[in-house]
Tab-separated table of C-alpha atoms in Angstrom:
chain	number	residue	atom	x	y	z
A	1	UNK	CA	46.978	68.796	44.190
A	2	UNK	CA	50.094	67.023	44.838
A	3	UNK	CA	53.276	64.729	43.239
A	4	UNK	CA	53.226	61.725	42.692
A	5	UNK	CA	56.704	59.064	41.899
A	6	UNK	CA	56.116	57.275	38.887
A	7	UNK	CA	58.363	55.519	36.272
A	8	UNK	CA	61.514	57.860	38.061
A	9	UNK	CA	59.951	61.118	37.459
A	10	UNK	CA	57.470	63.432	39.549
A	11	UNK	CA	53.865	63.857	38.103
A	12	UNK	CA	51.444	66.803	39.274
A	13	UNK	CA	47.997	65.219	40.204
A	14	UNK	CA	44.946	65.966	41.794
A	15	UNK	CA	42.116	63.365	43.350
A	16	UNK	CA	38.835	63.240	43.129
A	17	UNK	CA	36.399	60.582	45.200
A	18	UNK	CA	37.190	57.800	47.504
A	19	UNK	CA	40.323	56.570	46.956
A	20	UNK	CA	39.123	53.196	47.657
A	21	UNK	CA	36.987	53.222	44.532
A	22	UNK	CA	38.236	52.229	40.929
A	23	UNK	CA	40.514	54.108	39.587
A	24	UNK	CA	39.285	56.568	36.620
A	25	UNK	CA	42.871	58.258	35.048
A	26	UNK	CA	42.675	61.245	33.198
A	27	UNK	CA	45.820	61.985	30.975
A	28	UNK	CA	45.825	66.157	30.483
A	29	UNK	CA	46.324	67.429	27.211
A	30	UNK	CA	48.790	68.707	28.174
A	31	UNK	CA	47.735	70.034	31.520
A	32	UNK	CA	45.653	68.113	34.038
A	33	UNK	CA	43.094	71.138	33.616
A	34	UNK	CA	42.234	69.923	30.099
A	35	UNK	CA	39.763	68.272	32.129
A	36	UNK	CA	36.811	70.023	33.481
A	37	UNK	CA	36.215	69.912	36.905
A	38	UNK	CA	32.363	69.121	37.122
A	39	UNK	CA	33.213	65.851	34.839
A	40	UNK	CA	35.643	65.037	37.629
A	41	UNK	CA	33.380	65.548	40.443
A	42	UNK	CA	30.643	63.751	37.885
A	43	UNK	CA	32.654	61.106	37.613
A	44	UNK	CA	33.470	60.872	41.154
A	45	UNK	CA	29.696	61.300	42.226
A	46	UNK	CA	29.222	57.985	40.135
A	47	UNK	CA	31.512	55.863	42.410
A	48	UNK	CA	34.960	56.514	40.858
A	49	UNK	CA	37.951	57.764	41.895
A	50	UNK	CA	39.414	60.175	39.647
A	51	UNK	CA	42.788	61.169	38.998
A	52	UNK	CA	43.658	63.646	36.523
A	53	UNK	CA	47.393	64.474	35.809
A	54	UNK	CA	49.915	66.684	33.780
A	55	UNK	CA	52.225	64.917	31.410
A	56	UNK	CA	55.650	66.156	31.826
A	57	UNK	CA	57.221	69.587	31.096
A	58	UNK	CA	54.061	70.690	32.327
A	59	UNK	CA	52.323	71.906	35.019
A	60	UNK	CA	53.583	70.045	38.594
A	61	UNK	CA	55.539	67.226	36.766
A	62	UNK	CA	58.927	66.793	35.860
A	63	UNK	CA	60.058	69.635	33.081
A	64	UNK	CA	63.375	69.595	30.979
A	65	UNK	CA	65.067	72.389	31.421
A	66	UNK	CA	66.259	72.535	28.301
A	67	UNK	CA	62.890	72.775	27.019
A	68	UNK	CA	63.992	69.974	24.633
A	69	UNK	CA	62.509	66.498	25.253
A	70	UNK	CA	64.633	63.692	26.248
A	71	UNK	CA	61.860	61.394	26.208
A	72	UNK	CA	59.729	59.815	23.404
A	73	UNK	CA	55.756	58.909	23.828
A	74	UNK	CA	56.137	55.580	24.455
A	75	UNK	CA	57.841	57.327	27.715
A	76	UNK	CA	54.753	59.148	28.210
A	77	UNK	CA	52.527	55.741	28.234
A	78	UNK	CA	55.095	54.096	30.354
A	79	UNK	CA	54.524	57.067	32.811
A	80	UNK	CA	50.983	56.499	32.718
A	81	UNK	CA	50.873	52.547	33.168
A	82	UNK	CA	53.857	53.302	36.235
A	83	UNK	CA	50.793	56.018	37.157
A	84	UNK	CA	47.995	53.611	37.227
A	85	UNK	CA	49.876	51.021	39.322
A	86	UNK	CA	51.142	53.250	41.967
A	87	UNK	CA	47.506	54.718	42.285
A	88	UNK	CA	45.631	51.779	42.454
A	89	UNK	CA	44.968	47.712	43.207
A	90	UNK	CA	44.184	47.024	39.982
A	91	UNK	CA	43.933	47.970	36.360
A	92	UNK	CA	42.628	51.486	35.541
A	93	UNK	CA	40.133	53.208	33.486
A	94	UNK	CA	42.851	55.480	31.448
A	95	UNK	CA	41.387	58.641	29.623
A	96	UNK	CA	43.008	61.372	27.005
A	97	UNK	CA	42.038	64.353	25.751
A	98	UNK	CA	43.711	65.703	22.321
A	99	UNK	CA	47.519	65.125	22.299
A	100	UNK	CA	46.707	62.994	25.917
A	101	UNK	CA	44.876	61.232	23.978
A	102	UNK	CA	47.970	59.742	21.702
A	103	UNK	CA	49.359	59.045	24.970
A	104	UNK	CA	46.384	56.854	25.989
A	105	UNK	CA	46.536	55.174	22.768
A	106	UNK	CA	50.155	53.779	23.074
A	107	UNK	CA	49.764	53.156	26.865
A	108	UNK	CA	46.989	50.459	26.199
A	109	UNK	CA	48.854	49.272	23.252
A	110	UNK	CA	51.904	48.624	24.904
A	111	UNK	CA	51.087	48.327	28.793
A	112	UNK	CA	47.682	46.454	28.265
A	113	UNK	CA	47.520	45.166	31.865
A	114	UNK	CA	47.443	48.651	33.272
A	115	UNK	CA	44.109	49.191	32.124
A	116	UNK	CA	40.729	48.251	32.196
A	117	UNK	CA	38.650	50.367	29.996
A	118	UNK	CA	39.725	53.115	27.868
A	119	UNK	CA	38.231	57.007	26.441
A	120	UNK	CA	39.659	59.156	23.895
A	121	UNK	CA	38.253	62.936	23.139
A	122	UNK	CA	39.206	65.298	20.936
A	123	UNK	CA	42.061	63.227	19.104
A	124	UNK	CA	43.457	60.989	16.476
A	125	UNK	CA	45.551	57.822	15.557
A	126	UNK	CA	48.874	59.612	14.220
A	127	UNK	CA	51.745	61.791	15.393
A	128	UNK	CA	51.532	65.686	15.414
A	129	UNK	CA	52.010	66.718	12.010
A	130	UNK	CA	50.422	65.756	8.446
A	131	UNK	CA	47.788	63.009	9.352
A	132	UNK	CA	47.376	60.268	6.864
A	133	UNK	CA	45.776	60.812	3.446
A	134	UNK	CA	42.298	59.336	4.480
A	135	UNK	CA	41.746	61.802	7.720
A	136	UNK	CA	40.917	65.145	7.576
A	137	UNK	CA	43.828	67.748	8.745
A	138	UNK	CA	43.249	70.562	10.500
A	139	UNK	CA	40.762	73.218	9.397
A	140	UNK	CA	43.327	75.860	7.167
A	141	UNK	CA	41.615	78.969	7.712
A	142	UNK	CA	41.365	78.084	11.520
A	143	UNK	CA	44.901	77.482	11.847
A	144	UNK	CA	45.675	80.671	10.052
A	145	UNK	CA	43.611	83.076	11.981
A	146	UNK	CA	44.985	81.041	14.808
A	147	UNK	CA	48.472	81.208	14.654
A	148	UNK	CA	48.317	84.982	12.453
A	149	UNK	CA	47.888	86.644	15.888
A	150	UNK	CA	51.361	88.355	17.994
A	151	UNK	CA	52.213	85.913	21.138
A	152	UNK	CA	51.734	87.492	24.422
A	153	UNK	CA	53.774	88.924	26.800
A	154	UNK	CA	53.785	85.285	28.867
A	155	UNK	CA	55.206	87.148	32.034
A	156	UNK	CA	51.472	88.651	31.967
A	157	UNK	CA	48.972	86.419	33.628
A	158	UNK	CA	46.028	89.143	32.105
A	159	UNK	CA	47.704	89.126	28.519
A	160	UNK	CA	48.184	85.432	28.127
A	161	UNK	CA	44.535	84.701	29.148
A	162	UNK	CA	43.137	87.347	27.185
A	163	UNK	CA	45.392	85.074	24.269
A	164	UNK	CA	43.182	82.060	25.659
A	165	UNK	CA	40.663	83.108	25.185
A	166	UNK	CA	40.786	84.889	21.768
A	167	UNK	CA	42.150	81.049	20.735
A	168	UNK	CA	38.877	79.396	22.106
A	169	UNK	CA	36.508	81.735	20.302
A	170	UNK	CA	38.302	81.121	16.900
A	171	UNK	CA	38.599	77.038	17.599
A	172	UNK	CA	34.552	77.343	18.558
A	173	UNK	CA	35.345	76.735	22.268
A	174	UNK	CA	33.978	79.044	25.566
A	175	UNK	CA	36.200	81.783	25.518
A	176	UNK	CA	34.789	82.732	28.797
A	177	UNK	CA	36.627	79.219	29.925
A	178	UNK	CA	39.434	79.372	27.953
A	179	UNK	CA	40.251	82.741	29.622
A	180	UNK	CA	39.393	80.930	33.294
A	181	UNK	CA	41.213	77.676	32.518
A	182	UNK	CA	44.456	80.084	31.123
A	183	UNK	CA	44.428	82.142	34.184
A	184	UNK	CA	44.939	78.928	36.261
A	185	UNK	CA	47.458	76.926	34.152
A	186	UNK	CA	49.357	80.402	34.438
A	187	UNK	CA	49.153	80.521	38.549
A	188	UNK	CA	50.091	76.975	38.744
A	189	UNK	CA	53.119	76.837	36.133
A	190	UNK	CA	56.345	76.695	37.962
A	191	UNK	CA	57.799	79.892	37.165
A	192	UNK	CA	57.313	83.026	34.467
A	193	UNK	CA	60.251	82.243	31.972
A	194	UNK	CA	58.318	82.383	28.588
A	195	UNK	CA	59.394	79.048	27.379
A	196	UNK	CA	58.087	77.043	30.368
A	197	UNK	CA	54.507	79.689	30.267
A	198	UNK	CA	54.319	79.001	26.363
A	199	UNK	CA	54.446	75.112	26.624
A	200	UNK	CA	51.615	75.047	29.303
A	201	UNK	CA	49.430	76.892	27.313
A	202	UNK	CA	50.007	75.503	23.742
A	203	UNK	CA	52.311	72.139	24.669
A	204	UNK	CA	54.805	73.421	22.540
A	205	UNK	CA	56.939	70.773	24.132
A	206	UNK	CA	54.906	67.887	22.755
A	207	UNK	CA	54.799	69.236	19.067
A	208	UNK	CA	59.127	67.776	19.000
A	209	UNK	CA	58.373	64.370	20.848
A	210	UNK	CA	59.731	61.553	18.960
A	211	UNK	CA	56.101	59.713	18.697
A	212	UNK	CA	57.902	56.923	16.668
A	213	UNK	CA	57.427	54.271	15.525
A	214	UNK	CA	53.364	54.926	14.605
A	215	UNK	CA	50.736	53.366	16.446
A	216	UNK	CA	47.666	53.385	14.202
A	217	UNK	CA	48.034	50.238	12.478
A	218	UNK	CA	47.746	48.257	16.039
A	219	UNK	CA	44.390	49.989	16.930
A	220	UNK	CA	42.887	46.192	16.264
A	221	UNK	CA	44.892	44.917	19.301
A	222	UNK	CA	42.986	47.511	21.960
A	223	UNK	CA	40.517	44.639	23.444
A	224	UNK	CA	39.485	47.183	26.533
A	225	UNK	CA	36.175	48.807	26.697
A	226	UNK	CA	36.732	51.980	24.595
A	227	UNK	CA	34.476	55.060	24.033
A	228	UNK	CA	35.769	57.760	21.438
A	229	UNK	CA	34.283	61.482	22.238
A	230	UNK	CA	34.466	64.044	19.646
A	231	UNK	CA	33.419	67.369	18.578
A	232	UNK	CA	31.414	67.713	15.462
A	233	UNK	CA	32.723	71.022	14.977
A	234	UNK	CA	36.205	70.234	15.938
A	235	UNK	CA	38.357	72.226	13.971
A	236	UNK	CA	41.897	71.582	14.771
A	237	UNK	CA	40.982	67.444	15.278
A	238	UNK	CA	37.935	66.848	12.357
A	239	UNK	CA	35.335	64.675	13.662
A	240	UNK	CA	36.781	62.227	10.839
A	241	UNK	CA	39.674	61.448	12.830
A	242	UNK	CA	37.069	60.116	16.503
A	243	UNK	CA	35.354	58.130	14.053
A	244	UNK	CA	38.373	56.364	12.243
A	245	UNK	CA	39.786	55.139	15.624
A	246	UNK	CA	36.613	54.204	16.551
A	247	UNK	CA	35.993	51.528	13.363
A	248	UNK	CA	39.477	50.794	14.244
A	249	UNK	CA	39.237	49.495	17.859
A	250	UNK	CA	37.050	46.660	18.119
A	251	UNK	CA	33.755	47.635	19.251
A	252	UNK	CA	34.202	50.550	20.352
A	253	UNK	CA	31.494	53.172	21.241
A	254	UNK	CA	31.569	56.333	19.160
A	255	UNK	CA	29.796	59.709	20.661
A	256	UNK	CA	29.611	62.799	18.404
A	257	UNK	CA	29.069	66.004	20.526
A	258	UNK	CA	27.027	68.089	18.392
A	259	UNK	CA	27.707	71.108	19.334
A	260	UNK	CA	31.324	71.031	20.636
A	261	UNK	CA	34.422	71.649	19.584
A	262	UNK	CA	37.931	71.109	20.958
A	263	UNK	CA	36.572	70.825	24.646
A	264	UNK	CA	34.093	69.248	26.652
A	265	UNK	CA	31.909	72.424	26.722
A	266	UNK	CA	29.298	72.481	30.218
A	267	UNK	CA	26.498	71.393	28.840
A	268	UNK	CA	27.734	67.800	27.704
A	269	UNK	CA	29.404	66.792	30.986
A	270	UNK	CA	26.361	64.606	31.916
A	271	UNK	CA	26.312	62.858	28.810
A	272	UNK	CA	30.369	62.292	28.668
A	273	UNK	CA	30.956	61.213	32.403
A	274	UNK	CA	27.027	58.695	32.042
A	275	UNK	CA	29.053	57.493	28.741
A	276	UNK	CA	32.077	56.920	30.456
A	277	UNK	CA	30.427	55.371	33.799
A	278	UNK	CA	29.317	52.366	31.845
A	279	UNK	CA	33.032	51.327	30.578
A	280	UNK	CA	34.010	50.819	33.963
């Protein structure tokens, strides 16, 4: 892992691959980690070079100190088009997962020369908050039994991936993972101050972005390869929302996991990183 300049701020990354090979960019959401490793090293074994990043305020990249964004999301797709360029000789596969994938959304839309293909997991075509009256919120009695329980002690590496994990099991994720991937976010978050530990773990940061002015309506202008991954037992992102943006882009390719939920559980990375190998 190590920083990268981009659009005048620092961003954590970590490579997989030759770096000669095209350029496969994987926005976290919102830690690079978000990402399994064996779809990077998938991806990688198919002739890619991967590049998976943290969006800023968390983990190696730039953080506000205030804890109080001073930047919007177009910021966020500017950093990963200024990404993308530094990184490579030519335009990049970009990927998101869940709020990384609103990101990816608005950095095709506005920076369409960065990018040559484009996949979305695990989110949805509007701003954090109500979605629009024709896609499914989030699942009610998830969220409540999800955000019912005490918050950790986030000085506690043990207690805040015992937290993780508890989360997974209630969203339908691996809570074996979730415990793993917590633990690691932890170790690699610049300091214990409970703000900083709290927005790594939930991206408490990125619920009061300013993700004006909506981006939904110009889904019809994305003419990049696109594939659209989703859970069909998503809770906190309904399936509904994958396959809305996916009649919305222009033929794009829609793939309903079965049986996963918020994250690219094991047993699909084959079938995610073969889908994504053919965009590009």
């Amino acid at each position: 892992m190590t920083t990268v300049k981009a659009n005048g701020i620092a961003l954590g990354i970590e490579s997989f691959g030759d770096d000669n090979a095209p350029l496969v960019l994987l926005a976290g959401g919102t830690t690079m980690l978000s990402w399994p490793d064996a779809l990077c090293e998938r991806l990688a074994a198919g002739g890619r070079r991967v590049v998976r990043y943290d969006l800023r305020d968390s983990g190696e990249s730039t953080t506000d100190p205030q804890q109080a964004p001073a930047y919007t999301l177009r910021d966020l797709a500017a950093d990963a088009a200024a990404l993308a360029d530094v990184l490579g000789d030519g335009p990049a596969h970009l990927a998101g997962i869940d709020v990384g994938g609103m990101v990816a959304q608005v950095a095709v839309l506005d920076h369409p020369s960065a990018f040559s293909a484009l996949t979305l997991v695990g989110t949805r075509a509007v701003a954090p908050g109500p979605p629009d009256d024709d896609l499914p919120d989030h699942d009610q009695a998830t969220m409540s039994r999800l955000f019912a329980r005490p918050m950790p002690d986030w000085t506690d590496r043990k207690a805040v991936a015992e937290f993780a994990a508890a989360a997974a099991e209630i969203l339908g994720d691996d809570p074996l993972t979730g415990r793993a991937v917590a633990a690691r976010i932890w170790d690699r978050t610049p300091g214990t101050a409970p703000p900083v530990q709290m927005a790594n773990q939930m991206g408490m940061v990125f619920s009061r972005l300013d993700c004006k002015p909506r981006w939904r309506e110009r889904l019809p202008e994305i003419k990049v390869p696109t594939l659209v991954v989703h859970g069909r037992r998503n809770r906190f992102f309904p399936v509904g929302n994958g396959k809305a943006i996916a009649r919305e882009i222009p033929g794009a390719q829609l793939l309903v996991l079965e049986e996963a939920a918020t994250a690219i559980p094991a047993a699909a990375i084959d079938e995610v990183a073969a889908a994504m190998l053919t965009l590009g």
